[in-house]
Short mmCIF file of C-alpha atoms and ligand atoms in Angstrom, two decimals:
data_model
loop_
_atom_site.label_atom_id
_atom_site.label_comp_id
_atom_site.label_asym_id
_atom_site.label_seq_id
_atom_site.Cartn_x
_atom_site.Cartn_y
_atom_site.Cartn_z
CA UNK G 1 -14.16 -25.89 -23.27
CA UNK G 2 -16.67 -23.49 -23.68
CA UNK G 3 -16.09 -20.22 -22.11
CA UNK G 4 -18.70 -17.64 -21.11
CA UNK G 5 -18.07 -15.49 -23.87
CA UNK G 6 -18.83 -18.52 -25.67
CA UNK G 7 -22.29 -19.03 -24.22
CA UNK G 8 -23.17 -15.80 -24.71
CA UNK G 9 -22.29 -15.40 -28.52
CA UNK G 10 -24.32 -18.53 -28.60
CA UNK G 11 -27.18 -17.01 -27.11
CA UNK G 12 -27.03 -14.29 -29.39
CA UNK G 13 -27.42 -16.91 -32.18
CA UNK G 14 -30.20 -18.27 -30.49
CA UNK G 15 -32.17 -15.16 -30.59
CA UNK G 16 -31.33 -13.90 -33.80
CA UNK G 17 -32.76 -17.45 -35.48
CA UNK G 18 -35.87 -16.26 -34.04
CA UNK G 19 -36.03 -13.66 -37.00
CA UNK G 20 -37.44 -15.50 -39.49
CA UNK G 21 -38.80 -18.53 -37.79
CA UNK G 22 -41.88 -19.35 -39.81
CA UNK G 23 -40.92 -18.21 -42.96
CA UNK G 24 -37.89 -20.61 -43.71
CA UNK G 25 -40.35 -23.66 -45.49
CA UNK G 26 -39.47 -26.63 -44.61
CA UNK G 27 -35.94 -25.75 -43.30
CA UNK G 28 -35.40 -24.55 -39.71
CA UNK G 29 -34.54 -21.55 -39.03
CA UNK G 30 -30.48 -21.28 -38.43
CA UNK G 31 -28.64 -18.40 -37.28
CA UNK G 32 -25.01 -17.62 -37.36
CA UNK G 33 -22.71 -15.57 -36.55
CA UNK G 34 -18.24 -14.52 -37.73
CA UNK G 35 -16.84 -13.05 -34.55
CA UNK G 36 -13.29 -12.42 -34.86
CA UNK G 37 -10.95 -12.62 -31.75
CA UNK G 38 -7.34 -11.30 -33.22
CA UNK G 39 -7.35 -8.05 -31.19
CA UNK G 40 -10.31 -8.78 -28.73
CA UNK G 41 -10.64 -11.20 -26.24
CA UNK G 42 -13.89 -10.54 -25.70
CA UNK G 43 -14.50 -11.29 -29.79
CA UNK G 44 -15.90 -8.62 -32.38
CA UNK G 45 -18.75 -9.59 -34.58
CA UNK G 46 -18.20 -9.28 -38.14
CA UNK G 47 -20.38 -11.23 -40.05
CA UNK G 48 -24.06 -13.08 -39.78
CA UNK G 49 -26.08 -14.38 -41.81
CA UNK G 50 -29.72 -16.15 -41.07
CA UNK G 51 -31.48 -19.13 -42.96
CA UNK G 52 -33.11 -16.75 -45.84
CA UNK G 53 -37.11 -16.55 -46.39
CA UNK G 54 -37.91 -19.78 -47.96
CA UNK G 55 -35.32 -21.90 -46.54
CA UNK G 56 -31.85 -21.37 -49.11
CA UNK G 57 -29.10 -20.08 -49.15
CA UNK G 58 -28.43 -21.23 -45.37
CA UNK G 59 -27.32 -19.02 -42.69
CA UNK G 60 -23.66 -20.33 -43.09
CA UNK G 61 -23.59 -19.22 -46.26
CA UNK G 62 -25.40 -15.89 -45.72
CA UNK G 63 -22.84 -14.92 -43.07
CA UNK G 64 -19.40 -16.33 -44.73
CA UNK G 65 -20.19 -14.15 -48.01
CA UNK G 66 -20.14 -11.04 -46.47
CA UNK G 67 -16.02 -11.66 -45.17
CA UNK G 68 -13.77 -9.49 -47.11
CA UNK G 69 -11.19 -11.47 -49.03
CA UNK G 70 -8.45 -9.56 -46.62
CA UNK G 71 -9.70 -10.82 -43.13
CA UNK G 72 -7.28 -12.92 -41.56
CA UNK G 73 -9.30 -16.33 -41.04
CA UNK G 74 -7.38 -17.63 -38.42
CA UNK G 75 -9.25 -15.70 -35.13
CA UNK G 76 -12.22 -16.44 -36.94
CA UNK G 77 -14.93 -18.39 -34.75
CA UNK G 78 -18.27 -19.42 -36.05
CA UNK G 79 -21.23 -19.59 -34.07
CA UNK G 80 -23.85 -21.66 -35.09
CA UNK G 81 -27.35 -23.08 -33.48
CA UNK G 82 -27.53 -25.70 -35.74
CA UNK G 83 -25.29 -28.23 -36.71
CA UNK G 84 -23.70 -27.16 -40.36
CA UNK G 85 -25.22 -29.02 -43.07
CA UNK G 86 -23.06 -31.93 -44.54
CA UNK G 87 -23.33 -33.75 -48.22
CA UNK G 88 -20.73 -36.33 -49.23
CA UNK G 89 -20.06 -35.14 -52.90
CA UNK G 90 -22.03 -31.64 -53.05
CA UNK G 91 -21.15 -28.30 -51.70
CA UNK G 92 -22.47 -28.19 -47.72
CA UNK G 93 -22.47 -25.53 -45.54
CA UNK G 94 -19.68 -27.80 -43.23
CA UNK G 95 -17.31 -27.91 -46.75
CA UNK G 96 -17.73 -23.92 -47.31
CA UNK G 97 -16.84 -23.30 -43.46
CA UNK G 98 -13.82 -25.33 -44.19
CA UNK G 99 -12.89 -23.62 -47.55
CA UNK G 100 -12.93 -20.39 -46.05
CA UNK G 101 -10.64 -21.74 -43.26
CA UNK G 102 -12.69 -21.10 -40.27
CA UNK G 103 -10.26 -22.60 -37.08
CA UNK G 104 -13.30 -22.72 -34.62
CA UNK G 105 -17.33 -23.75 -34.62
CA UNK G 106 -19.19 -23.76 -31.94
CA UNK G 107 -23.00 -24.83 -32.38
CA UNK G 108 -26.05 -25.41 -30.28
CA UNK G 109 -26.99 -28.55 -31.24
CA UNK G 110 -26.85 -31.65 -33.48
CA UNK G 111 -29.23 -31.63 -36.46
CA UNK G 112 -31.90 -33.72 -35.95
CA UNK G 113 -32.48 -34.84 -39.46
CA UNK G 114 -31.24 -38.73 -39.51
CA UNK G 115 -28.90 -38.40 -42.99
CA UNK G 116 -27.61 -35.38 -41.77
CA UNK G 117 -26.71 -35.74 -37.94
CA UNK G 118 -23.80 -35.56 -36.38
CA UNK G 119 -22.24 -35.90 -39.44
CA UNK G 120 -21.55 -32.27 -40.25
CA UNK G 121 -19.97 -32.36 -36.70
CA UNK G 122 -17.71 -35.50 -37.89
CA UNK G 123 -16.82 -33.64 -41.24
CA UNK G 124 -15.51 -30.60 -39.37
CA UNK G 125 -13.38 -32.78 -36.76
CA UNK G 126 -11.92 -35.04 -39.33
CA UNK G 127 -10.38 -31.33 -41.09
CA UNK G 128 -9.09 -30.24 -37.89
CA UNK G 129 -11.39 -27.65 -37.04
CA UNK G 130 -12.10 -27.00 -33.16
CA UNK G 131 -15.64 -28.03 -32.98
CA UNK G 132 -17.66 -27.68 -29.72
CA UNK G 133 -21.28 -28.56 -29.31
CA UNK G 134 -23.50 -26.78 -26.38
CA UNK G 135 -27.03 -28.62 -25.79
CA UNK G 136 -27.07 -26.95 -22.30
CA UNK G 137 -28.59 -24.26 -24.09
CA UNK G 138 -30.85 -25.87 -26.18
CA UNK G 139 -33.69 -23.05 -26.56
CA UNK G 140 -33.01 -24.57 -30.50
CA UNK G 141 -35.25 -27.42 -29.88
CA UNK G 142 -38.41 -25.14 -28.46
CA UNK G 143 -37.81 -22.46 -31.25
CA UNK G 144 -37.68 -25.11 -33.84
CA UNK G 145 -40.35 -27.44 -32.24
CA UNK G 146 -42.17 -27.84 -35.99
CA UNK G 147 -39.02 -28.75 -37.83
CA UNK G 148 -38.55 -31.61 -34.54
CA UNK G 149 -41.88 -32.98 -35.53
CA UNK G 150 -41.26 -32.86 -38.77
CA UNK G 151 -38.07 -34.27 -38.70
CA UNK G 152 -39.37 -37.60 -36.13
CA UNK G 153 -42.85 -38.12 -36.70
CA UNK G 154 -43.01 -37.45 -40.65
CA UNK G 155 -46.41 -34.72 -40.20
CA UNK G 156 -46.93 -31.29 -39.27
CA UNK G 157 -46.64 -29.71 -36.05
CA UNK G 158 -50.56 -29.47 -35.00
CA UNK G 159 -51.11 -26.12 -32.65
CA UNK G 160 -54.59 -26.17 -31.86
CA UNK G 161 -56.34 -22.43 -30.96
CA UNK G 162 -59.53 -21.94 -29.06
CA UNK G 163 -60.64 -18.34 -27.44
CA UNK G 164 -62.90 -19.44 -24.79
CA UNK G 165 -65.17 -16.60 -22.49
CA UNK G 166 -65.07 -16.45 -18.84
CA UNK G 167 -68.29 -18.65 -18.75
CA UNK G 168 -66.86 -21.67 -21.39
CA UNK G 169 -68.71 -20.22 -24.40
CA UNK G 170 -66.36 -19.96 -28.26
CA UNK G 171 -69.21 -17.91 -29.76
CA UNK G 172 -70.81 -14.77 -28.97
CA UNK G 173 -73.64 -13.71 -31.25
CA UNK G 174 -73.05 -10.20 -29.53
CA UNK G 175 -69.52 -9.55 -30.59
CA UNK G 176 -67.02 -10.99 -33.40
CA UNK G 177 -64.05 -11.50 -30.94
CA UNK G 178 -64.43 -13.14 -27.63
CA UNK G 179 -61.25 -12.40 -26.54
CA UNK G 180 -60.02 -8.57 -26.27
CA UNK G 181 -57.86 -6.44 -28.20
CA UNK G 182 -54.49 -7.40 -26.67
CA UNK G 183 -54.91 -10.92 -27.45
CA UNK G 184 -55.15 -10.32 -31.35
CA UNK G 185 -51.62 -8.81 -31.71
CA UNK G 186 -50.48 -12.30 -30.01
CA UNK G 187 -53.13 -14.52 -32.38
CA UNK G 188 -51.14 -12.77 -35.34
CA UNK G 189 -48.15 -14.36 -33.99
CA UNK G 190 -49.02 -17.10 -33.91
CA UNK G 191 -50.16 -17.57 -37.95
CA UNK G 192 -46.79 -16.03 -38.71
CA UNK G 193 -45.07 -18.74 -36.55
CA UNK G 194 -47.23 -21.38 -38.81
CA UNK G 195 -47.22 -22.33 -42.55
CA UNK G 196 -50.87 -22.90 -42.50
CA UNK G 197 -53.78 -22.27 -40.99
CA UNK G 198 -57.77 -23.84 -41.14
CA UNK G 199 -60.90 -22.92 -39.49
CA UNK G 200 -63.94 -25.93 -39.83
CA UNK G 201 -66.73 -25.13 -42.35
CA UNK G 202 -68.96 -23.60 -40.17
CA UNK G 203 -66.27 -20.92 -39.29
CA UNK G 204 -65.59 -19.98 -43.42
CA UNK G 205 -69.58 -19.83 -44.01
CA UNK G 206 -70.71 -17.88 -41.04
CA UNK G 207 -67.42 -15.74 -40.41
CA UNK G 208 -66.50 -15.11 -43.40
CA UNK G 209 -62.70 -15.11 -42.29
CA UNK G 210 -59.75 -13.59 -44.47
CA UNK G 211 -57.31 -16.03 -42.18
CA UNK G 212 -54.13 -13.51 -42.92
CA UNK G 213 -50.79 -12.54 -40.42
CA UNK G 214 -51.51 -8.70 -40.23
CA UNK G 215 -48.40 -7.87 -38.50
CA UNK G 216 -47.07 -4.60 -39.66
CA UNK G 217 -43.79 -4.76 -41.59
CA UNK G 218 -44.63 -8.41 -42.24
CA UNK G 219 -45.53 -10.08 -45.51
CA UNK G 220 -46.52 -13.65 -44.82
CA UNK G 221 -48.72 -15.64 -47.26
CA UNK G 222 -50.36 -18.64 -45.25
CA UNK G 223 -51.77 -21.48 -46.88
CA UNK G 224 -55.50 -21.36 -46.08
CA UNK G 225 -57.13 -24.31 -45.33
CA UNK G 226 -61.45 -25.08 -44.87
CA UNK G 227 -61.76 -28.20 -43.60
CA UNK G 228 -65.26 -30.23 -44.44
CA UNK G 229 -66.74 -32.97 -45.88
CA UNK G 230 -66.46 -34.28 -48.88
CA UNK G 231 -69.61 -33.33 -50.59
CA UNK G 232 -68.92 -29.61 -49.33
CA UNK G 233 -65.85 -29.67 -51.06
CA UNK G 234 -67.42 -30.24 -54.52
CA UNK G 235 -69.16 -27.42 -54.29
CA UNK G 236 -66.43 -24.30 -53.85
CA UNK G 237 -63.81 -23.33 -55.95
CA UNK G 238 -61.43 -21.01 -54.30
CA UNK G 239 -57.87 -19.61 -55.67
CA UNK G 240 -57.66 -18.87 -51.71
CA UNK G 241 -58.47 -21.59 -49.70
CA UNK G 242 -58.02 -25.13 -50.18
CA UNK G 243 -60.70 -27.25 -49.31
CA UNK G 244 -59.56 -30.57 -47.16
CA UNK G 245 -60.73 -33.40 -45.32
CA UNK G 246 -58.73 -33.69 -42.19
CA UNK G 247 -57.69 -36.97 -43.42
CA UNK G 248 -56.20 -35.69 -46.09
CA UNK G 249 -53.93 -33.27 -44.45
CA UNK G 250 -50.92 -35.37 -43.73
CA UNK G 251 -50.64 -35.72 -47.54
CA UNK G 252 -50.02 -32.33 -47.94
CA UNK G 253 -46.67 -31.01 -47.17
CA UNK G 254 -46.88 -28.73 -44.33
CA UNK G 255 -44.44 -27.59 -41.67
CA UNK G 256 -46.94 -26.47 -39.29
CA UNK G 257 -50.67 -25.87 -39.11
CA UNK G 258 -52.23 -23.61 -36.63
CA UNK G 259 -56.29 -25.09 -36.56
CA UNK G 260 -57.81 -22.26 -35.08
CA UNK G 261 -61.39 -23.68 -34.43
CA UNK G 262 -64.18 -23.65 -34.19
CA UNK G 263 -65.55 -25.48 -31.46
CA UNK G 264 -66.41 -28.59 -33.39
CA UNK G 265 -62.89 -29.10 -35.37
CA UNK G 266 -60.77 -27.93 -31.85
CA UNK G 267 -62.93 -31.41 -30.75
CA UNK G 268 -62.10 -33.52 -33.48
CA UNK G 269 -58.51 -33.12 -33.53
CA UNK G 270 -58.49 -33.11 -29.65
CA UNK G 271 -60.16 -36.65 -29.27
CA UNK G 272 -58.10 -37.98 -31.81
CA UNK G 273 -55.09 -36.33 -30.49
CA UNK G 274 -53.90 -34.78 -33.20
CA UNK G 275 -52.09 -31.90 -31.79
CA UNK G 276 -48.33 -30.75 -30.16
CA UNK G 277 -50.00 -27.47 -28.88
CA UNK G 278 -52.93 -26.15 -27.46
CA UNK G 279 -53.59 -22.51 -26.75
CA UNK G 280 -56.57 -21.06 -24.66
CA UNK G 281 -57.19 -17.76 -24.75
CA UNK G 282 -59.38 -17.05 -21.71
CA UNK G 283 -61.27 -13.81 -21.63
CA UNK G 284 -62.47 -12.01 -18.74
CA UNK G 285 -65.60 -11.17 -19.49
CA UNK G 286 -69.25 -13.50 -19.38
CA UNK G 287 -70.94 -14.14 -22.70
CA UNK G 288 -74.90 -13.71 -22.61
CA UNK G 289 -75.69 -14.50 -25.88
CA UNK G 290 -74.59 -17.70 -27.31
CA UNK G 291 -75.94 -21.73 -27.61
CA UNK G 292 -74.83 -24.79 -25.60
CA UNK G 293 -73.31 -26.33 -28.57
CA UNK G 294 -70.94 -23.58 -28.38
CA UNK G 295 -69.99 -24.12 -24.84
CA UNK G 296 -67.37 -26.04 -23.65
CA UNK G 297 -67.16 -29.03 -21.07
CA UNK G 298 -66.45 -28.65 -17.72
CA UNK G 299 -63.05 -29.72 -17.22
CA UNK G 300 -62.51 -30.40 -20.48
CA UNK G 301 -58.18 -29.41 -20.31
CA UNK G 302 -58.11 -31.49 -16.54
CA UNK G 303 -56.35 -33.86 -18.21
CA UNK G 304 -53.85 -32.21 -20.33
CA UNK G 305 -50.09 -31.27 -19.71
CA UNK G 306 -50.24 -27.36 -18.95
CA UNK G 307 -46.94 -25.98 -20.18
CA UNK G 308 -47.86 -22.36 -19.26
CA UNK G 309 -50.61 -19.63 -17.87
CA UNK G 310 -49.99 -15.95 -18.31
CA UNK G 311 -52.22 -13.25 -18.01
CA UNK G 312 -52.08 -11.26 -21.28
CA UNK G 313 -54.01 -7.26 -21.17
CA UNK G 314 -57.06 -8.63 -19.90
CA UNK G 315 -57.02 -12.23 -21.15
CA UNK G 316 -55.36 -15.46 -20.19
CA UNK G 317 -53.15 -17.25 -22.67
CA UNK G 318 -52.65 -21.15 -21.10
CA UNK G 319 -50.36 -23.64 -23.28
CA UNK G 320 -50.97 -27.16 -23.19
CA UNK G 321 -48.52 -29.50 -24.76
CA UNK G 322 -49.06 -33.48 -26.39
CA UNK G 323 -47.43 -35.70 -23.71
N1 NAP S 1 -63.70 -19.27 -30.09
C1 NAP S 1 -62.93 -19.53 -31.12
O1 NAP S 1 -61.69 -19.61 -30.99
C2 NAP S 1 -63.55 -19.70 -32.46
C3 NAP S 1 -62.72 -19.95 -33.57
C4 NAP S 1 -63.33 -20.13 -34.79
C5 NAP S 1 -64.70 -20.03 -34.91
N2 NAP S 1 -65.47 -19.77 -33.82
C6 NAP S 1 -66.93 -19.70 -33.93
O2 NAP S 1 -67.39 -21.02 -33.99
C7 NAP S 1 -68.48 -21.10 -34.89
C8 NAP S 1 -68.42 -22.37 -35.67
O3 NAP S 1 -68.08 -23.46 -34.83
P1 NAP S 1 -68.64 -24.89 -35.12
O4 NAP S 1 -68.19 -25.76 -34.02
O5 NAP S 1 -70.10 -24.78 -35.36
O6 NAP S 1 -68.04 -25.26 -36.53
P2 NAP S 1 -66.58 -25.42 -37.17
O7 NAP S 1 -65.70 -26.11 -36.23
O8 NAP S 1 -66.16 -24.13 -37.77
O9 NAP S 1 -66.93 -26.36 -38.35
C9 NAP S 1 -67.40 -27.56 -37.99
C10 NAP S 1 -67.82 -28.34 -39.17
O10 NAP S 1 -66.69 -28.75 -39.87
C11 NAP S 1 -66.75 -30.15 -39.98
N3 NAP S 1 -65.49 -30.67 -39.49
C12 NAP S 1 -64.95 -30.49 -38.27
N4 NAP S 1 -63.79 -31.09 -38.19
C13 NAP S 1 -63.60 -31.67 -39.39
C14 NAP S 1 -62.60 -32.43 -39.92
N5 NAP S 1 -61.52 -32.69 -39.18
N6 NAP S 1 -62.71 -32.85 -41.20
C15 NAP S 1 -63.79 -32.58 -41.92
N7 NAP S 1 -64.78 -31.85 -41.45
C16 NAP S 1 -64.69 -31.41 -40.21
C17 NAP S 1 -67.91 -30.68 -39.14
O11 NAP S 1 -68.77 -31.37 -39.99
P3 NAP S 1 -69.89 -32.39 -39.44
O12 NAP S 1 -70.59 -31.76 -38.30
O13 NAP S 1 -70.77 -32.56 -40.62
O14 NAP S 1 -69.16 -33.59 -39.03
C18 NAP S 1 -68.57 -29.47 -38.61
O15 NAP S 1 -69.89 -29.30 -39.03
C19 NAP S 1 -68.37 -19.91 -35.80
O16 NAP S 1 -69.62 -19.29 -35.85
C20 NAP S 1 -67.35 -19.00 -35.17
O17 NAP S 1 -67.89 -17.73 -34.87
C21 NAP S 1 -64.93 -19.60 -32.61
#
């Protein structure tokens, strides 16, 4: 049984894999955490370890390092919001939590990946260990949403971007950003929560974009994609951007691709329905200067599954999901 002490080292887990979502590759990211209950019923913490930038060593690993040789094992519990990692012959992150003679795991939920789950769960039963699984939780499955896709439908997680003005325009000749200040903190967030991002041609000519996370503190190196045509292509050379047809982009291998416009690309994957997420950012204000081809339809997201609408500064962020 899972106590309440329980749910809330697990929530700590939870929000602690949110560190370095984004930045684990093609691995999700894993939290975990050592909490030792000899003298404490309420457990002390002394160890954790996330999945590190780029996806290895895994948390399991980063957290059972840092026990001293001395600790008595026995009290130990690990918390975990992923199933541990299991390989029949090789070193796995289930074998290690064995060899160090961890008693108890409790994780969040069953890895998803078909030649690993439930097997790491299995592994640590057969040796004894007290295993308990929580998917009441399961905030796993939203944090890791692009490592889900990945994992099911074999292509990256699609998040689709569009700042919109009050009035339905995505271009103002007046002004570079339609949307105001607050919003572009958030839009940072979002590239550092993706491992790619691409703006349409017509974007990378007239904007002239540098498509980076500037997040202070944070050093994240996107892949940059321009998606056009195929004669366009022939005709740049870039160290910084990659040049793609849309077709092309299942065949690279990308976690997760934020497409953030414009209004002609937001269409194309739209109609075809290539997206998991859309997100509108809504301004307040009425654009005067702009075309009709920049405009959206009327009731163009009637039709779509709204997953949320909050007002953010003076803008509107509303998330649609894929049904
Ligand atoms: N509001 C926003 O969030 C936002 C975001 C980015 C940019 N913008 C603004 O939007 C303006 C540009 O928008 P736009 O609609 O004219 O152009 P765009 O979407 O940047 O680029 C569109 C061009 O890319 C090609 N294209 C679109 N999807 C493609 C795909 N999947 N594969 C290959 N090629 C594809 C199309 O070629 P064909 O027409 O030849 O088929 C189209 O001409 C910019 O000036 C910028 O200021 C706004």
């Amino acid at each position: 049984m899972l106590s309440n002490i329980d749910l809330n080292y697990l929530r700590s887990v939870q929000n602690l894999s949110l560190k370095h979502l984004g930045l684990t590759k093609e691995n999700p990211s894993v939290a975990c955490l050592i909490v030792d209950f000899k003298n404490d019923t309420q457990g002390k913490v002394i160890s954790y370890g996330l999945t590190s930038m780029g996806g290895r060593p895994h948390a399991e690993v980063n957290a059972l390092k840092k026990i001293s040789n001395k600790q008595d094992v026995k009290y130990l519990t690990a918390y975990i919001s992923l199933e541990p990692c299991f390989k029949k012959k090789l070193d796995s992150c289930s074998s290690l939590l064995f060899k160090y003679g961890i008693k108890r795991v409790v994780m969040d939920s069953l890895d998803p990946n078909p030649i690993i789950y439930n097997q790491g769960y299995l592994f640590l039963k057969e040796k004894k260990i007290k295993v308990f699984l929580s998917q009441s939780l399961s905030k796993f499955y939203e944090f890791n949403k692009y490592f889900y896709v990945n994992q099911n439908k074999s292509r990256p997680f699609i998040t689709l971007k569009l700042a919109i003005s009050k009035n339905g325009y995505t271009k103002d000749y007046n002004s570079k950003d339609i949307t105001s200040k607050d919003t572009q903190k958030y839009l940072h967030y979002l590239r550092l929560r993706h491992e790619a991002i691409s703006v349409g041609y017509n974007t990378f000519i007239e904007d002239n974009p540098k498509l980076t996370c500037r997040l202070q503190g944070i050093d994240k190196n996107l892949r940059k994609i321009i998606l056009c045509k195929n004669d366009f292509m022939k005709t740049q050379s870039s160290k910084k951007f990659e040049f793609i047809n849309y077709k092309e982009l299942w065949k690279l291998n990308i976690q997760s691709l934020l497409v953030e416009g414009g209004l002609s690309t937001f269409m194309t994957f739209l109609k075809a329905g290539f997206y998991d997420e859309i997100v509108i950012i809504r301004s307040n204000y009425n654009v005067v200067s702009s075309k009709d081809k920049y405009k959206i339809k009327n009731r163009l997201f009637d039709n779509l599954m709204k997953y949320s609408d909050n007002n953010y500064g003076n803008d509107k962020i509303i998330v649609y999901k894929n049904k």
